[in-house]
């Protein structure tokens, strides 16, 4: 299993998603998302002014997230404990990490699976395997 970071999922909401990401997703068998990513996407949509763009993105989000069904990885007790360690260690090293990134990383570590992200630097030094879909397709 590979957990896609929010920036991978949000790429699908663009009028012209990066071809590398679409290729990587098409070739990847076991990609899922976390509940944290769903929350981040919905927060972005809710922040938009009322109108056709917001309505269209809300429809797309509903359809996309429905496809994952019960395969969405939760932020659970194990992930919460790992999250505490990640945030604390990063702060001590002078490299704070955003809450959502720390939660997604914790979910990945709790499930022993890689994260797919464009923001590689945000996830380095966590003991986590990282895949950059913007570069992974070129590596094939």
MMTF fields as JSON, N, C-alpha, C and O atoms, coordinates in Angstrom:
{
  "mmtfVersion": "1.0.0",
  "mmtfProducer": "UNKNOWN",
  "numBonds": 559,
  "numAtoms": 560,
  "numGroups": 140,
  "numChains": 1,
  "numModels": 1,
  "chainsPerModel": [1],
  "groupsPerChain": [140],
  "chainIdList": ["A"],
  "bondAtomList": [4, 2, 8, 6, 12, 10, 16, 14, 20, 18, 24, 22, 28, 26, 32, 30, 36, 34, 40, 38, 44, 42, 48, 46, 52, 50, 56, 54, 60, 58, 64, 62, 68, 66, 72, 70, 76, 74, 80, 78, 84, 82, 88, 86, 92, 90, 96, 94, 100, 98, 104, 102, 108, 106, 112, 110, 116, 114, 120, 118, 124, 122, 128, 126, 132, 130, 136, 134, 140, 138, 144, 142, 148, 146, 152, 150, 156, 154, 160, 158, 164, 162, 168, 166, 172, 170, 176, 174, 180, 178, 184, 182, 188, 186, 192, 190, 196, 194, 200, 198, 204, 202, 208, 206, 212, 210, 216, 214, 220, 218, 224, 222, 228, 226, 232, 230, 236, 234, 240, 238, 244, 242, 248, 246, 252, 250, 256, 254, 260, 258, 264, 262, 268, 266, 272, 270, 276, 274, 280, 278, 284, 282, 288, 286, 292, 290, 296, 294, 300, 298, 304, 302, 308, 306, 312, 310, 316, 314, 320, 318, 324, 322, 328, 326, 332, 330, 336, 334, 340, 338, 344, 342, 348, 346, 352, 350, 356, 354, 360, 358, 364, 362, 368, 366, 372, 370, 376, 374, 380, 378, 384, 382, 388, 386, 392, 390, 396, 394, 400, 398, 404, 402, 408, 406, 412, 410, 416, 414, 420, 418, 424, 422, 428, 426, 432, 430, 436, 434, 440, 438, 444, 442, 448, 446, 452, 450, 456, 454, 460, 458, 464, 462, 468, 466, 472, 470, 476, 474, 480, 478, 484, 482, 488, 486, 492, 490, 496, 494, 500, 498, 504, 502, 508, 506, 512, 510, 516, 514, 520, 518, 524, 522, 528, 526, 532, 530, 536, 534, 540, 538, 544, 542, 548, 546, 552, 550, 556, 554],
  "bondOrderList": [1, 1, 1, 1, 1, 1, 1, 1, 1, 1, 1, 1, 1, 1, 1, 1, 1, 1, 1, 1, 1, 1, 1, 1, 1, 1, 1, 1, 1, 1, 1, 1, 1, 1, 1, 1, 1, 1, 1, 1, 1, 1, 1, 1, 1, 1, 1, 1, 1, 1, 1, 1, 1, 1, 1, 1, 1, 1, 1, 1, 1, 1, 1, 1, 1, 1, 1, 1, 1, 1, 1, 1, 1, 1, 1, 1, 1, 1, 1, 1, 1, 1, 1, 1, 1, 1, 1, 1, 1, 1, 1, 1, 1, 1, 1, 1, 1, 1, 1, 1, 1, 1, 1, 1, 1, 1, 1, 1, 1, 1, 1, 1, 1, 1, 1, 1, 1, 1, 1, 1, 1, 1, 1, 1, 1, 1, 1, 1, 1, 1, 1, 1, 1, 1, 1, 1, 1, 1, 1],
  "groupList": [{"groupName": "UNK", "atomNameList": ["N", "CA", "C", "O"], "elementList": ["N", "C", "C", "O"], "formalChargeList": [0, 0, 0, 0], "bondAtomList": [1, 0, 2, 1, 3, 2], "bondOrderList": [1, 1, 2], "singleLetterCode": "X", "chemCompType": "L-PEPTIDE LINKING"}],
  "groupTypeList": [0, 0, 0, 0, 0, 0, 0, 0, 0, 0, 0, 0, 0, 0, 0, 0, 0, 0, 0, 0, 0, 0, 0, 0, 0, 0, 0, 0, 0, 0, 0, 0, 0, 0, 0, 0, 0, 0, 0, 0, 0, 0, 0, 0, 0, 0, 0, 0, 0, 0, 0, 0, 0, 0, 0, 0, 0, 0, 0, 0, 0, 0, 0, 0, 0, 0, 0, 0, 0, 0, 0, 0, 0, 0, 0, 0, 0, 0, 0, 0, 0, 0, 0, 0, 0, 0, 0, 0, 0, 0, 0, 0, 0, 0, 0, 0, 0, 0, 0, 0, 0, 0, 0, 0, 0, 0, 0, 0, 0, 0, 0, 0, 0, 0, 0, 0, 0, 0, 0, 0, 0, 0, 0, 0, 0, 0, 0, 0, 0, 0, 0, 0, 0, 0, 0, 0, 0, 0, 0, 0],
  "groupIdList": [1, 2, 3, 4, 5, 6, 7, 8, 9, 10, 11, 12, 13, 14, 15, 16, 17, 18, 19, 20, 21, 22, 23, 24, 25, 26, 27, 28, 29, 30, 31, 32, 33, 34, 35, 36, 37, 38, 39, 40, 41, 42, 43, 44, 45, 46, 47, 48, 49, 50, 51, 52, 53, 54, 55, 56, 57, 58, 59, 60, 61, 62, 63, 64, 65, 66, 67, 68, 69, 70, 71, 72, 73, 74, 75, 76, 77, 78, 79, 80, 81, 82, 83, 84, 85, 86, 87, 88, 89, 90, 91, 92, 93, 94, 95, 96, 97, 98, 99, 100, 101, 102, 103, 104, 105, 106, 107, 108, 109, 110, 111, 112, 113, 114, 115, 116, 117, 118, 119, 120, 121, 122, 123, 124, 125, 126, 127, 128, 129, 130, 131, 132, 133, 134, 135, 136, 137, 138, 139, 140],
  "secStructList": [7, 3, 3, 3, 7, 2, 2, 2, 2, 2, 2, 6, 6, 1, 6, 6, 7, 7, 2, 2, 2, 2, 2, 2, 2, 2, 2, 7, 1, 1, 3, 3, 7, 5, 2, 2, 2, 2, 2, 2, 2, 2, 2, 2, 2, 2, 6, 1, 7, 1, 1, 2, 2, 2, 2, 2, 2, 2, 2, 2, 2, 2, 2, 2, 2, 2, 2, 2, 4, 4, 4, 7, 5, 7, 7, 7, 2, 2, 2, 2, 2, 2, 2, 2, 2, 2, 2, 2, 2, 2, 2, 2, 6, 6, 7, 7, 7, 7, 2, 2, 2, 2, 2, 2, 2, 2, 2, 2, 2, 2, 6, 6, 7, 3, 3, 3, 7, 1, 7, 2, 2, 2, 2, 6, 6, 1, 1, 7, 7, 3, 3, 7, 2, 2, 2, 2, 2, 2, 2, 7],
  "xCoordList": [0.843, 0.0, 0.886, 1.921, 0.467, 1.112, 0.042, -1.066, 0.368, -0.584, -0.203, 0.917, -1.138, -0.909, -1.095, -2.105, -0.106, -0.184, -1.226, -1.637, -1.63, -2.662, -2.269, -3.133, -0.984, -0.606, -0.766, -0.977, -0.674, -0.922, -2.413, -2.796, -3.236, -4.687, -5.166, -5.995, -4.658, -5.107, -4.712, -5.339, -3.689, -3.298, -4.451, -4.616, -5.242, -6.364, -7.491, -8.371, -7.471, -8.505, -8.146, -8.964, -6.949, -6.516, -7.127, -7.389, -7.355, -7.889, -6.99, -7.479, -5.667, -4.718, -3.71, -2.615, -4.069, -3.148, -1.831, -1.803, -0.754, 0.559, 0.498, 0.027, 0.978, 0.931, 1.731, 1.372, 2.822, 3.632, 2.817, 2.923, 2.01, 1.2, 0.128, -0.106, -0.512, -1.535, -0.931, -1.529, 0.255, 0.939, 1.279, 1.031, 1.851, 2.228, 0.999, 1.039, -0.085, -1.304, -1.842, -2.317, -1.766, -2.239, -1.424, -1.944, -0.136, 0.755, 0.825, 1.289, 0.375, 0.469, -0.773, -1.902, -0.546, -1.635, -2.376, -3.606, -1.655, -2.268, -2.075, -1.386, -2.682, -2.585, -3.884, -4.974, -3.751, -4.919, -4.637, -3.584, -5.569, -5.43, -5.746, -6.239, -5.45, -5.748, -6.932, -7.291, -7.517, -8.602, -8.11, -8.886, -6.825, -6.25, -6.333, -6.695, -6.005, -6.08, -7.509, -7.738, -8.46, -9.861, -10.213, -10.861, -9.793, -10.053, -9.397, -10.006, -8.158, -7.467, -8.153, -8.323, -8.544, -9.222, -10.553, -10.864, -11.338, -12.631, -12.462, -13.268, -11.434, -11.193, -10.904, -11.379, -10.126, -9.838, -11.085, -11.268, -11.939, -13.181, -14.107, -14.671, -14.266, -15.151, -14.68, -15.485, -13.396, -12.831, -13.114, -12.946, -13.537, -13.818, -15.135, -16.04, -15.235, -16.521, -17.569, -17.243, -18.819, -19.904, -19.864, -19.548, -20.183, -20.212, -19.993, -19.914, -19.896, -19.799, -18.475, -18.44, -17.386, -16.092, -16.153, -15.735, -16.68, -16.796, -17.703, -17.376, -18.825, -19.77, -19.143, -19.317, -18.42, -17.771, -16.708, -16.614, -15.905, -14.866, -15.475, -14.95, -16.58, -17.258, -17.799, -17.71, -18.35, -18.846, -17.701, -17.802, -16.606, -15.442, -14.881, -14.533, -14.795, -14.282, -15.17, -14.676, -16.462, -17.395, -17.219, -17.155, -17.141, -16.98, -15.643, -15.584, -14.577, -13.251, -13.163, -12.683, -13.629, -13.528, -14.453, -14.139, -15.587, -16.477, -15.801, -16.069, -14.92, -14.207, -13.32, -13.126, -12.783, -11.914, -12.716, -12.209, -13.953, -14.816, -14.162, -13.703, -14.119, -13.544, -12.024, -11.416, -11.401, -9.948, -9.198, -7.972, -9.893, -9.249, -8.585, -9.213, -7.31, -6.581, -6.916, -6.803, -7.324, -7.72, -6.523, -5.436, -6.753, -5.79, -6.223, -7.143, -5.557, -5.994, -5.011, -4.095, -5.22, -4.4, -2.917, -2.074, -2.598, -1.188, -0.569, 0.544, -1.288, -0.773, -0.621, 0.337, -1.548, -1.479, -0.23, 0.401, 0.128, 1.351, 2.588, 3.499, 2.628, 3.763, 3.819, 4.901, 2.665, 2.582, 3.27, 4.042, 2.995, 3.61, 5.123, 5.804, 5.65, 7.101, 7.653, 8.68, 6.99, 7.453, 7.525, 8.552, 6.444, 6.381, 7.449, 8.12, 7.603, 8.576, 10.005, 10.806, 10.333, 11.687, 12.029, 13.133, 11.103, 11.359, 11.552, 12.437, 10.752, 10.878, 12.239, 12.896, 12.654, 13.95, 15.115, 16.131, 14.966, 16.025, 15.95, 16.763, 14.977, 14.822, 14.235, 14.422, 13.527, 12.881, 11.412, 10.98, 10.635, 9.218, 8.512, 8.918, 7.466, 6.688, 5.234, 4.74, 4.553, 3.137, 2.32, 2.663, 1.246, 0.424, -0.116, -0.058, -0.636, -1.201, -0.114, -0.326, 1.052, 2.148, 2.568, 2.817, 2.648, 3.028, 1.984, 2.336, 0.712, -0.338, -0.27, -0.398, -0.07, 0.028, 1.256, 1.178, 2.386, 3.598, 3.357, 3.788, 2.679, 2.397, 1.508, 1.719, 0.527, -0.34, 0.491, 0.316, 1.393, 2.258, 3.145, 3.263, 3.761, 4.638, 3.852, 4.337, 2.66, 1.83, 1.437, 1.229, 1.337, 0.945, 2.125, 1.945, 3.339, 4.561, 4.456, 4.707, 4.08, 3.948, 4.532, 4.644, 4.903, 5.475, 4.423, 3.223, 4.919, 4.083, 4.445, 5.616, 3.448, 3.665, 3.421, 2.326, 4.437, 4.336, 5.292, 6.304, 4.965, 5.894, 6.793, 7.899, 6.319, 7.046, 7.97, 7.784, 8.944, 9.854, 10.528, 10.66, 10.955, 11.686, 10.848, 11.398, 9.535, 8.672, 8.652, 8.337, 8.986, 8.884, 10.238, 10.293, 11.327, 12.639, 12.968, 12.381, 13.876, 14.415, 13.369, 13.506, 12.341, 11.315, 11.333, 10.52, 12.257, 12.293, 11.197, 10.722, 10.807, 9.661, 10.12, 10.908, 9.645, 9.914, 9.082, 7.899, 9.711, 9.062, 9.111, 10.151, 7.979, 7.875, 7.411, 6.441, 8.101, 7.687, 7.062, 7.79, 5.733, 5.081, 5.458, 5.348, 5.896, 6.301, 7.612, 7.93, 8.371, 9.642, 9.605, 10.386, 8.728, 8.686, 8.362, 8.938, 7.452, 7.065, 8.24, 8.382, 9.083, 10.248, 11.295, 12.116, 11.268, 12.256, 11.965, 12.834, 10.758, 10.401, 11.059, 10.874],
  "yCoordList": [-1.182, 0.0, 1.243, 1.283, 2.245, 3.556, 4.58, 4.537, 5.492, 6.544, 7.823, 8.316, 8.354, 9.589, 10.794, 10.92, 11.671, 12.931, 13.827, 13.583, 14.837, 15.747, 16.39, 16.603, 16.708, 17.364, 16.441, 16.922, 15.146, 14.204, 14.194, 14.239, 14.135, 14.114, 15.437, 15.444, 16.547, 17.855, 18.063, 18.857, 17.368, 17.451, 17.001, 17.51, 16.055, 15.531, 16.541, 16.366, 17.592, 18.619, 19.739, 20.624, 19.712, 20.754, 20.506, 19.362, 21.588, 21.414, 20.543, 19.789, 20.654, 19.841, 19.222, 19.757, 18.099, 17.459, 17.078, 16.799, 17.068, 16.691, 15.277, 14.346, 15.134, 13.828, 12.781, 11.603, 13.21, 12.263, 11.642, 10.446, 12.467, 11.979, 11.02, 9.968, 11.382, 10.5, 9.168, 8.113, 9.218, 7.989, 7.142, 5.937, 7.783, 7.054, 6.412, 5.244, 7.169, 6.618, 5.451, 4.461, 5.571, 4.501, 3.231, 2.133, 3.376, 2.224, 1.665, 0.543, 2.425, 2.013, 1.227, 1.641, 0.105, -0.818, -0.471, -0.448, -0.207, -0.123, 1.254, 1.391, 2.263, 3.627, 3.964, 3.715, 4.531, 4.981, 6.359, 6.945, 6.863, 8.176, 8.051, 7.024, 9.12, 9.141, 10.061, 10.907, 9.874, 10.755, 12.194, 13.131, 12.374, 13.721, 14.432, 15.608, 13.735, 14.328, 14.718, 15.781, 13.879, 14.226, 15.52, 16.396, 15.641, 16.863, 18.081, 19.148, 17.933, 19.067, 19.497, 20.69, 18.534, 18.862, 19.555, 20.573, 19.009, 19.629, 21.021, 21.909, 21.227, 22.565, 23.557, 24.692, 23.125, 23.999, 24.333, 25.475, 23.351, 23.585, 24.5, 25.441, 24.235, 25.052, 26.498, 27.4, 26.721, 28.066, 28.901, 30.12, 28.257, 28.971, 29.736, 29.34, 30.842, 31.545, 30.682, 29.848, 30.901, 30.156, 30.401, 31.502, 29.381, 29.531, 28.206, 27.154, 28.274, 27.051, 26.315, 25.085, 27.055, 26.391, 25.559, 24.401, 26.162, 25.442, 24.223, 23.139, 24.396, 23.292, 22.168, 20.99, 22.536, 21.532, 20.747, 19.527, 21.454, 20.78, 19.892, 18.817, 20.34, 19.53, 18.238, 17.173, 18.331, 17.144, 16.191, 14.984, 16.751, 15.93, 15.25, 14.07, 15.999, 15.433, 14.291, 13.235, 14.505, 13.466, 12.2, 11.097, 12.361, 11.205, 10.503, 9.276, 11.287, 10.706, 9.964, 8.832, 10.603, 9.981, 8.774, 7.827, 8.805, 7.642, 6.422, 5.287, 6.661, 5.554, 4.807, 3.599, 5.52, 4.882, 4.097, 3.137, 4.494, 3.776, 3.543, 4.483, 2.285, 1.917, 1.797, 1.444, 2.082, 1.961, 3.198, 3.244, 4.185, 5.385, 5.02, 4.432, 5.375, 5.054, 6.074, 7.278, 5.611, 6.529, 7.056, 6.479, 8.15, 8.666, 8.057, 8.555, 6.98, 6.219, 6.353, 7.175, 5.535, 5.582, 5.38, 6.13, 4.358, 4.097, 5.29, 5.705, 5.842, 6.999, 8.205, 8.967, 8.382, 9.527, 9.458, 10.483, 8.274, 8.124, 8.438, 9.116, 7.956, 8.228, 9.713, 10.297, 10.321, 11.759, 12.558, 13.474, 12.216, 12.921, 12.856, 13.846, 11.688, 11.528, 12.351, 13.013, 12.322, 13.061, 14.554, 15.189, 15.107, 16.548, 16.958, 17.974, 16.174, 16.497, 16.408, 17.314, 15.322, 15.158, 16.254, 16.797, 16.579, 17.619, 18.98, 19.742, 19.281, 20.554, 20.639, 21.679, 19.562, 19.533, 19.746, 20.333, 19.27, 19.425, 20.76, 21.033, 21.585, 22.86, 22.732, 23.613, 21.643, 21.394, 21.078, 19.949, 22.065, 21.782, 21.259, 21.534, 20.514, 19.913, 20.327, 20.433, 20.561, 20.909, 19.782, 18.607, 20.146, 19.145, 18.09, 16.895, 18.525, 17.552, 16.629, 15.421, 17.189, 16.344, 15.343, 14.177, 15.788, 14.89, 13.79, 12.641, 14.13, 13.119, 12.104, 10.901, 12.585, 11.671, 10.775, 9.571, 11.356, 10.558, 9.507, 8.362, 9.892, 8.956, 7.81, 6.663, 8.106, 7.058, 6.097, 4.881, 6.643, 5.793, 4.906, 3.706, 5.491, 4.712, 3.657, 2.541, 3.991, 3.033, 1.846, 0.74, 2.087, 1.029, 0.46, -0.38, 0.923, 0.462, 0.557, -0.409, 1.74, 1.937, 3.29, 4.193, 3.43, 4.691, 5.773, 5.507, 7.003, 8.148, 8.581, 8.564, 8.964, 9.542, 11.035, 11.459, 11.836, 13.277, 14.015, 13.467, 15.246, 16.116, 16.835, 17.257, 16.969, 17.695, 16.744, 16.494, 16.232, 15.237, 15.755, 15.019, 17.008, 17.56, 17.545, 17.448, 17.639, 17.634, 16.277, 16.19, 15.219, 13.871, 13.186, 12.045, 13.883, 13.262, 13.129, 13.811, 12.281, 11.979, 11.475, 11.671, 10.834, 10.269, 8.741, 8.103, 8.159, 6.705, 6.176, 5.053, 6.997, 6.722, 6.615, 7.442, 5.618, 5.523, 6.585, 6.757, 7.297, 8.411, 8.175, 7.813, 8.385, 8.299, 9.661, 10.218, 10.198, 11.454, 11.123, 10.85, 11.14, 10.78, 11.677, 11.256, 12.892, 13.8, 13.334, 13.706, 12.52, 11.998, 10.489, 9.966, 9.791, 8.323, 7.823, 6.832, 8.489, 8.053, 8.17, 7.356, 9.181, 9.367, 8.287, 8.011, 7.68, 6.662, 5.319, 4.448, 5.144, 3.854, 3.709, 2.694],
  "zCoordList": [0.0, 0.0, 0.0, 0.665, -0.75, -0.794, -0.434, -0.968, 0.465, 0.831, 0.1, 0.235, -0.671, -1.418, -0.508, 0.184, -0.524, 0.207, -0.466, -1.6, 0.235, -0.264, -1.587, -2.439, -1.786, -3.044, -4.248, -5.362, -4.054, -5.148, -5.482, -6.651, -4.463, -4.668, -5.256, -6.166, -4.749, -5.246, -6.702, -7.404, -7.16, -8.575, -9.471, -10.58, -8.991, -9.772, -9.929, -10.772, -9.123, -9.18, -10.155, -10.406, -10.698, -11.63, -13.004, -13.374, -13.764, -15.117, -16.002, -16.843, -15.804, -16.57, -15.602, -15.427, -14.973, -14.025, -14.705, -15.904, -13.939, -14.465, -15.042, -14.389, -16.262, -16.923, -16.156, -16.149, -15.507, -14.741, -13.606, -13.332, -12.957, -11.837, -12.349, -11.754, -13.435, -14.005, -14.44, -14.229, -15.048, -15.453, -14.237, -14.22, -13.216, -12.006, -11.358, -10.972, -11.239, -10.644, -11.468, -10.913, -12.783, -13.657, -13.542, -13.743, -13.215, -13.101, -11.683, -11.483, -10.713, -9.313, -8.919, -9.184, -8.293, -7.996, -6.714, -6.698, -5.662, -4.339, -3.711, -2.701, -4.309, -3.785, -3.072, -3.586, -1.89, -1.146, -0.566, -0.817, 0.197, 0.82, 2.304, 2.771, 3.03, 4.463, 4.737, 3.918, 5.893, 6.33, 6.439, 6.255, 6.738, 6.844, 5.495, 5.434, 4.43, 3.093, 2.743, 2.166, 3.083, 2.823, 3.549, 2.978, 4.794, 5.552, 4.934, 4.867, 4.479, 3.857, 2.563, 2.314, 1.748, 0.482, 0.762, 0.143, 1.689, 1.998, 2.599, 2.322, 3.414, 3.971, 2.85, 2.878, 1.869, 0.731, -0.064, -0.487, -0.269, -1.012, -0.223, -0.781, 1.061, 1.897, 1.99, 2.224, 1.81, 1.892, 0.639, 0.657, -0.436, -1.682, -1.588, -0.854, -2.344, -2.387, -3.095, -3.94, -2.735, -3.374, -4.875, -5.326, -5.633, -7.078, -7.773, -7.138, -9.087, -9.883, -9.663, -9.708, -9.425, -9.188, -7.913, -7.895, -6.843, -5.573, -5.731, -5.25, -6.397, -6.589, -7.414, -7.102, -8.457, -9.298, -8.551, -8.688, -7.758, -6.977, -5.895, -5.603, -5.301, -4.281, -4.897, -4.286, -6.086, -6.782, -7.099, -6.879, -7.62, -7.946, -6.696, -6.731, -5.591, -4.334, -3.853, -3.457, -3.888, -3.448, -4.282, -3.739, -5.594, -6.482, -6.243, -6.165, -6.129, -5.928, -4.601, -4.548, -3.532, -2.21, -2.079, -1.359, -2.769, -2.767, -3.395, -3.0, -4.379, -5.021, -4.03, -4.159, -3.043, -2.057, -1.025, -0.444, -0.797, 0.134, 1.479, 2.128, 1.898, 3.193, 3.159, 4.17, 2.022, 1.905, 2.388, 2.289, 2.9, 3.438, 4.763, 5.644, 4.89, 6.121, 7.206, 6.975, 8.38, 9.454, 10.236, 10.217, 10.911, 11.888, 13.213, 13.863, 13.608, 14.773, 15.937, 15.907, 16.949, 18.161, 17.862, 18.354, 17.05, 16.719, 16.014, 16.341, 15.048, 14.314, 15.233, 15.103, 16.151, 17.07, 17.944, 18.202, 18.395, 19.202, 18.375, 18.852, 17.152, 16.267, 15.932, 15.876, 15.71, 15.436, 16.542, 16.259, 17.792, 18.912, 18.857, 19.124, 18.51, 18.391, 17.238, 17.39, 16.089, 14.914, 15.205, 14.967, 15.716, 15.977, 16.986, 16.808, 18.034, 19.078, 18.558, 18.789, 17.856, 17.324, 16.327, 16.358, 15.454, 14.46, 15.13, 14.739, 16.109, 16.821, 17.515, 17.47, 18.147, 18.842, 17.882, 18.253, 16.654, 15.653, 14.915, 14.032, 15.276, 14.591, 13.201, 12.361, 12.95, 11.657, 11.873, 11.638, 12.321, 12.583, 11.329, 10.199, 11.564, 10.481, 10.65, 11.773, 9.538, 9.591, 10.188, 10.049, 10.848, 11.521, 10.557, 10.849, 9.418, 8.476, 7.927, 7.82, 7.578, 7.096, 8.161, 7.854, 9.411, 10.504, 10.687, 10.955, 10.545, 10.679, 9.541, 9.77, 8.323, 7.179, 7.328, 7.084, 7.726, 7.948, 9.027, 8.891, 10.084, 11.178, 10.709, 11.101, 9.884, 9.339, 8.49, 8.572, 7.678, 6.853, 7.718, 7.468, 8.726, 9.605, 10.38, 10.564, 10.829, 11.566, 10.695, 11.193, 9.389, 8.455, 7.673, 6.791, 8.002, 7.347, 5.826, 5.106, 5.361, 3.922, 3.514, 4.343, 2.245, 1.779, 1.583, 1.507, 1.504, 1.168, -0.25, -0.63, -1.021, -2.343, -2.216, -1.845, -2.523, -2.339, -3.256, -3.691, -3.54, -4.252, -3.249, -3.588, -2.026, -0.98, -0.225, 0.966, -0.918, -0.352, 0.908, 1.885, 0.898, 2.052, 3.327, 4.424, 3.199, 4.386, 5.082, 6.269, 4.345, 4.892, 5.102, 5.562, 4.765, 4.944, 6.421, 7.261, 6.723, 8.057, 9.053, 10.26, 8.546, 9.427, 9.416, 10.085, 8.66, 8.543, 7.639, 7.803, 6.689, 5.829, 4.383, 3.923, 3.666, 2.231, 1.519, 1.812, 0.58, -0.106, -1.611, -2.161, -2.264, -3.718, -4.219, -3.704, -5.219, -5.838, -7.191, -8.145, -7.298, -8.559, -9.734, -10.886, -9.469, -10.528, -11.157, -12.287, -10.424, -10.927, -11.141, -11.936, -10.46, -10.525, -11.923, -12.373, -12.614, -13.957, -14.92, -15.833, -14.72, -15.581, -15.343, -16.217, -14.17, -13.819, -14.489, -14.527, -15.012, -15.645, -16.987, -17.659]
}
